[in-house]
PDB file of C-alpha atoms in Angstrom:
ATOM      1  CA  MET A   7       4.116  53.045  -3.235  1.00 77.00           C
ATOM      2  CA  THR A   8       1.494  52.687  -0.524  1.00 83.00           C
ATOM      3  CA  PHE A   9      -1.276  49.989  -0.544  1.00 83.00           C
ATOM      4  CA  PRO A  10      -4.549  50.425   1.157  1.00 87.00           C
ATOM      5  CA  GLU A  11      -5.000  48.573   4.527  1.00 87.00           C
ATOM      6  CA  TRP A  12      -7.520  46.097   2.981  1.00 87.00           C
ATOM      7  CA  THR A  13      -5.021  44.858   0.386  1.00 91.00           C
ATOM      8  CA  LYS A  14      -3.183  42.318   2.590  1.00 91.00           C
ATOM      9  CA  PRO A  15      -6.371  40.632   3.966  1.00 92.00           C
ATOM     10  CA  GLY A  16      -7.959  40.757   0.519  1.00 92.00           C
ATOM     11  CA  VAL A  17      -4.988  38.973  -1.070  1.00 93.00           C
ATOM     12  CA  TYR A  18      -4.973  36.321   1.726  1.00 94.00           C
ATOM     13  CA  GLY A  19      -8.707  35.824   1.393  1.00 95.00           C
ATOM     14  CA  ALA A  20      -8.391  35.329  -2.368  1.00 95.00           C
ATOM     15  CA  LEU A  21      -5.634  32.792  -1.960  1.00 96.00           C
ATOM     16  CA  VAL A  22      -7.526  30.880   0.725  1.00 96.00           C
ATOM     17  CA  GLY A  23     -10.678  30.987  -1.386  1.00 96.00           C
ATOM     18  CA  ALA A  24      -8.792  29.680  -4.414  1.00 96.00           C
ATOM     19  CA  VAL A  25      -7.413  26.790  -2.446  1.00 95.00           C
ATOM     20  CA  ALA A  26     -10.821  26.027  -0.898  1.00 95.00           C
ATOM     21  CA  VAL A  27     -12.534  26.087  -4.260  1.00 95.00           C
ATOM     22  CA  SER A  28      -9.833  23.813  -5.764  1.00 94.00           C
ATOM     23  CA  VAL A  29     -10.133  21.254  -2.888  1.00 94.00           C
ATOM     24  CA  LEU A  30     -13.847  21.229  -3.000  1.00 94.00           C
ATOM     25  CA  GLY A  31     -13.950  21.014  -6.753  1.00 92.00           C
ATOM     26  CA  PHE A  32     -11.565  17.936  -6.932  1.00 90.00           C
ATOM     27  CA  THR A  33     -13.239  16.109  -4.043  1.00 90.00           C
ATOM     28  CA  TRP A  34     -16.935  16.831  -4.334  1.00 92.00           C
ATOM     29  CA  GLY A  35     -17.310  18.852  -7.540  1.00 90.00           C
ATOM     30  CA  GLY A  36     -16.417  15.988  -9.883  1.00 89.00           C
ATOM     31  CA  TRP A  37     -13.387  17.726 -11.346  1.00 92.00           C
ATOM     32  CA  THR A  38     -10.628  15.530 -12.587  1.00 93.00           C
ATOM     33  CA  THR A  39      -7.116  15.823 -14.082  1.00 92.00           C
ATOM     34  CA  SER A  40      -6.328  14.958 -17.628  1.00 94.00           C
ATOM     35  CA  GLY A  41      -4.587  11.816 -16.458  1.00 95.00           C
ATOM     36  CA  GLY A  42      -7.563  10.764 -14.459  1.00 93.00           C
ATOM     37  CA  ALA A  43      -9.929  11.441 -17.391  1.00 95.00           C
ATOM     38  CA  LEU A  44      -7.640   9.449 -19.700  1.00 96.00           C
ATOM     39  CA  GLU A  45      -7.628   6.465 -17.249  1.00 96.00           C
ATOM     40  CA  MET A  46     -11.424   6.556 -16.977  1.00 96.00           C
ATOM     41  CA  ALA A  47     -11.681   6.670 -20.763  1.00 97.00           C
ATOM     42  CA  ASP A  48      -9.361   3.718 -21.138  1.00 97.00           C
ATOM     43  CA  ASN A  49     -11.279   1.663 -18.646  1.00 96.00           C
ATOM     44  CA  LEU A  50     -14.612   2.475 -20.392  1.00 97.00           C
ATOM     45  CA  ALA A  51     -13.187   1.567 -23.776  1.00 96.00           C
ATOM     46  CA  ALA A  52     -11.757  -1.714 -22.420  1.00 93.00           C
ATOM     47  CA  GLU A  53     -15.190  -2.619 -20.909  1.00 94.00           C
ATOM     48  CA  GLN A  54     -16.996  -1.773 -24.089  1.00 96.00           C
ATOM     49  CA  VAL A  55     -14.582  -3.877 -26.211  1.00 93.00           C
ATOM     50  CA  THR A  56     -15.058  -6.848 -23.809  1.00 93.00           C
ATOM     51  CA  LEU A  57     -18.925  -6.472 -24.028  1.00 94.00           C
ATOM     52  CA  ALA A  58     -18.680  -6.234 -27.843  1.00 94.00           C
ATOM     53  CA  MET A  59     -16.610  -9.377 -28.061  1.00 94.00           C
ATOM     54  CA  VAL A  60     -18.916 -11.584 -25.944  1.00 94.00           C
ATOM     55  CA  PRO A  61     -21.030 -12.597 -29.049  1.00 94.00           C
ATOM     56  CA  VAL A  62     -17.775 -13.671 -30.722  1.00 92.00           C
ATOM     57  CA  CYS A  63     -16.865 -15.826 -27.702  1.00 92.00           C
ATOM     58  CA  LEU A  64     -20.362 -17.393 -27.676  1.00 92.00           C
ATOM     59  CA  GLY A  65     -20.091 -17.933 -31.473  1.00 92.00           C
ATOM     60  CA  LEU A  66     -16.721 -19.772 -30.922  1.00 90.00           C
ATOM     61  CA  SER A  67     -18.178 -21.854 -28.276  1.00 90.00           C
ATOM     62  CA  GLU A  68     -21.162 -22.853 -30.494  1.00 91.00           C
ATOM     63  CA  ALA A  69     -18.836 -23.760 -33.443  1.00 92.00           C
ATOM     64  CA  ASP A  70     -16.392 -25.884 -31.303  1.00 90.00           C
ATOM     65  CA  ALA A  71     -16.772 -29.588 -31.996  1.00 92.00           C
ATOM     66  CA  GLU A  72     -15.778 -30.362 -28.334  1.00 92.00           C
ATOM     67  CA  ARG A  73     -18.379 -27.928 -26.934  1.00 90.00           C
ATOM     68  CA  VAL A  74     -20.234 -30.486 -24.768  1.00 91.00           C
ATOM     69  CA  GLU A  75     -17.110 -31.802 -23.118  1.00 92.00           C
ATOM     70  CA  ILE A  76     -15.757 -28.293 -22.521  1.00 91.00           C
ATOM     71  CA  LEU A  77     -19.009 -27.119 -21.014  1.00 91.00           C
ATOM     72  CA  ALA A  78     -19.072 -30.175 -18.646  1.00 90.00           C
ATOM     73  CA  THR A  79     -15.566 -29.304 -17.630  1.00 90.00           C
ATOM     74  CA  LEU A  80     -16.570 -25.651 -17.007  1.00 90.00           C
ATOM     75  CA  ARG A  81     -19.572 -26.764 -14.970  1.00 89.00           C
ATOM     76  CA  GLU A  82     -17.347 -28.922 -12.783  1.00 89.00           C
ATOM     77  CA  SER A  83     -14.854 -26.189 -12.126  1.00 86.00           C
ATOM     78  CA  SER A  84     -15.515 -23.391  -9.652  1.00 81.00           C
ATOM     79  CA  GLY A  85     -14.335 -19.798  -9.182  1.00 78.00           C
ATOM     80  CA  PHE A  86     -10.904 -19.008 -10.643  1.00 81.00           C
ATOM     81  CA  GLN A  87     -10.631 -22.560 -11.980  1.00 90.00           C
ATOM     82  CA  GLN A  88     -13.613 -21.965 -14.087  1.00 90.00           C
ATOM     83  CA  ARG A  89     -12.177 -18.768 -15.611  1.00 90.00           C
ATOM     84  CA  ASP A  90      -8.797 -20.425 -16.152  1.00 91.00           C
ATOM     85  CA  ALA A  91     -10.623 -23.386 -17.860  1.00 91.00           C
ATOM     86  CA  MET A  92     -12.434 -20.895 -20.066  1.00 92.00           C
ATOM     87  CA  MET A  93      -9.176 -19.164 -20.957  1.00 91.00           C
ATOM     88  CA  GLU A  94      -7.684 -22.505 -22.004  1.00 91.00           C
ATOM     89  CA  THR A  95     -10.506 -23.216 -24.412  1.00 90.00           C
ATOM     90  CA  GLY A  96      -9.453 -20.355 -26.687  1.00 89.00           C
ATOM     91  CA  TRP A  97     -12.950 -18.900 -26.735  1.00 92.00           C
ATOM     92  CA  ALA A  98     -11.830 -15.897 -24.682  1.00 92.00           C
ATOM     93  CA  THR A  99      -8.931 -14.840 -26.981  1.00 90.00           C
ATOM     94  CA  LEU A 100      -9.535 -11.572 -28.731  1.00 86.00           C
ATOM     95  CA  PRO A 101      -9.059 -11.737 -32.518  1.00 85.00           C
ATOM     96  CA  GLY A 102      -5.533 -10.580 -33.411  1.00 88.00           C
ATOM     97  CA  THR A 103      -4.051 -11.495 -29.981  1.00 89.00           C
ATOM     98  CA  ASP A 104      -2.324 -14.594 -28.783  1.00 91.00           C
ATOM     99  CA  THR A 105      -3.285 -14.477 -25.069  1.00 93.00           C
ATOM    100  CA  PRO A 106      -6.832 -14.931 -23.698  1.00 93.00           C
ATOM    101  CA  SER A 107      -8.559 -12.013 -21.925  1.00 91.00           C
ATOM    102  CA  ARG A 108      -9.563 -12.575 -18.300  1.00 92.00           C
ATOM    103  CA  ASP A 109     -12.345  -9.949 -18.597  1.00 93.00           C
ATOM    104  CA  LEU A 110     -13.761 -11.605 -21.756  1.00 93.00           C
ATOM    105  CA  ALA A 111     -13.572 -14.982 -20.072  1.00 92.00           C
ATOM    106  CA  ASP A 112     -15.655 -13.715 -17.085  1.00 92.00           C
ATOM    107  CA  ALA A 113     -18.196 -12.059 -19.396  1.00 93.00           C
ATOM    108  CA  CYS A 114     -18.493 -15.074 -21.603  1.00 93.00           C
ATOM    109  CA  LEU A 115     -18.953 -17.346 -18.510  1.00 91.00           C
ATOM    110  CA  ALA A 116     -21.699 -15.023 -17.312  1.00 90.00           C
ATOM    111  CA  GLU A 117     -23.520 -15.293 -20.671  1.00 91.00           C
ATOM    112  CA  LEU A 118     -23.128 -19.063 -20.895  1.00 88.00           C
ATOM    113  CA  ALA A 119     -25.104 -19.382 -17.578  1.00 76.00           C
ATOM    114  CA  LEU A 120     -23.417 -22.693 -16.721  1.00 71.00           C
ATOM    115  CA  ASP A 121     -25.411 -22.965 -13.456  1.00 60.00           C
ATOM    116  CA  GLY A 122     -28.618 -23.656 -15.384  1.00 53.00           C
ATOM    117  CA  SER A 123     -30.480 -20.473 -14.472  1.00 43.00           C
TER     118      SER A 123
END
């Protein structure tokens, strides 16, 4: 069987074009793999759960009898010490879990506005 002369360059052109479209699609076109999409969805879900739990954290802080002392301790702390102190209060523990959430502690600290602003 004989193929026309244009067949070989046409096949090579199609292969090069397919590779080029794939590379451009994944780098600039916003394409993603199913694993990448699942990771993005998990991250977004975790962020939304954290944001939804901030009012619970604030409610726990308001109901705590030692609130004034704890807030004074938090104000005196700085940086990572502040987050660790928040985690030790128990206010940043998600219901149904035993360990506090770092992300919730950060979000709750931001809402408490300990710097007076």
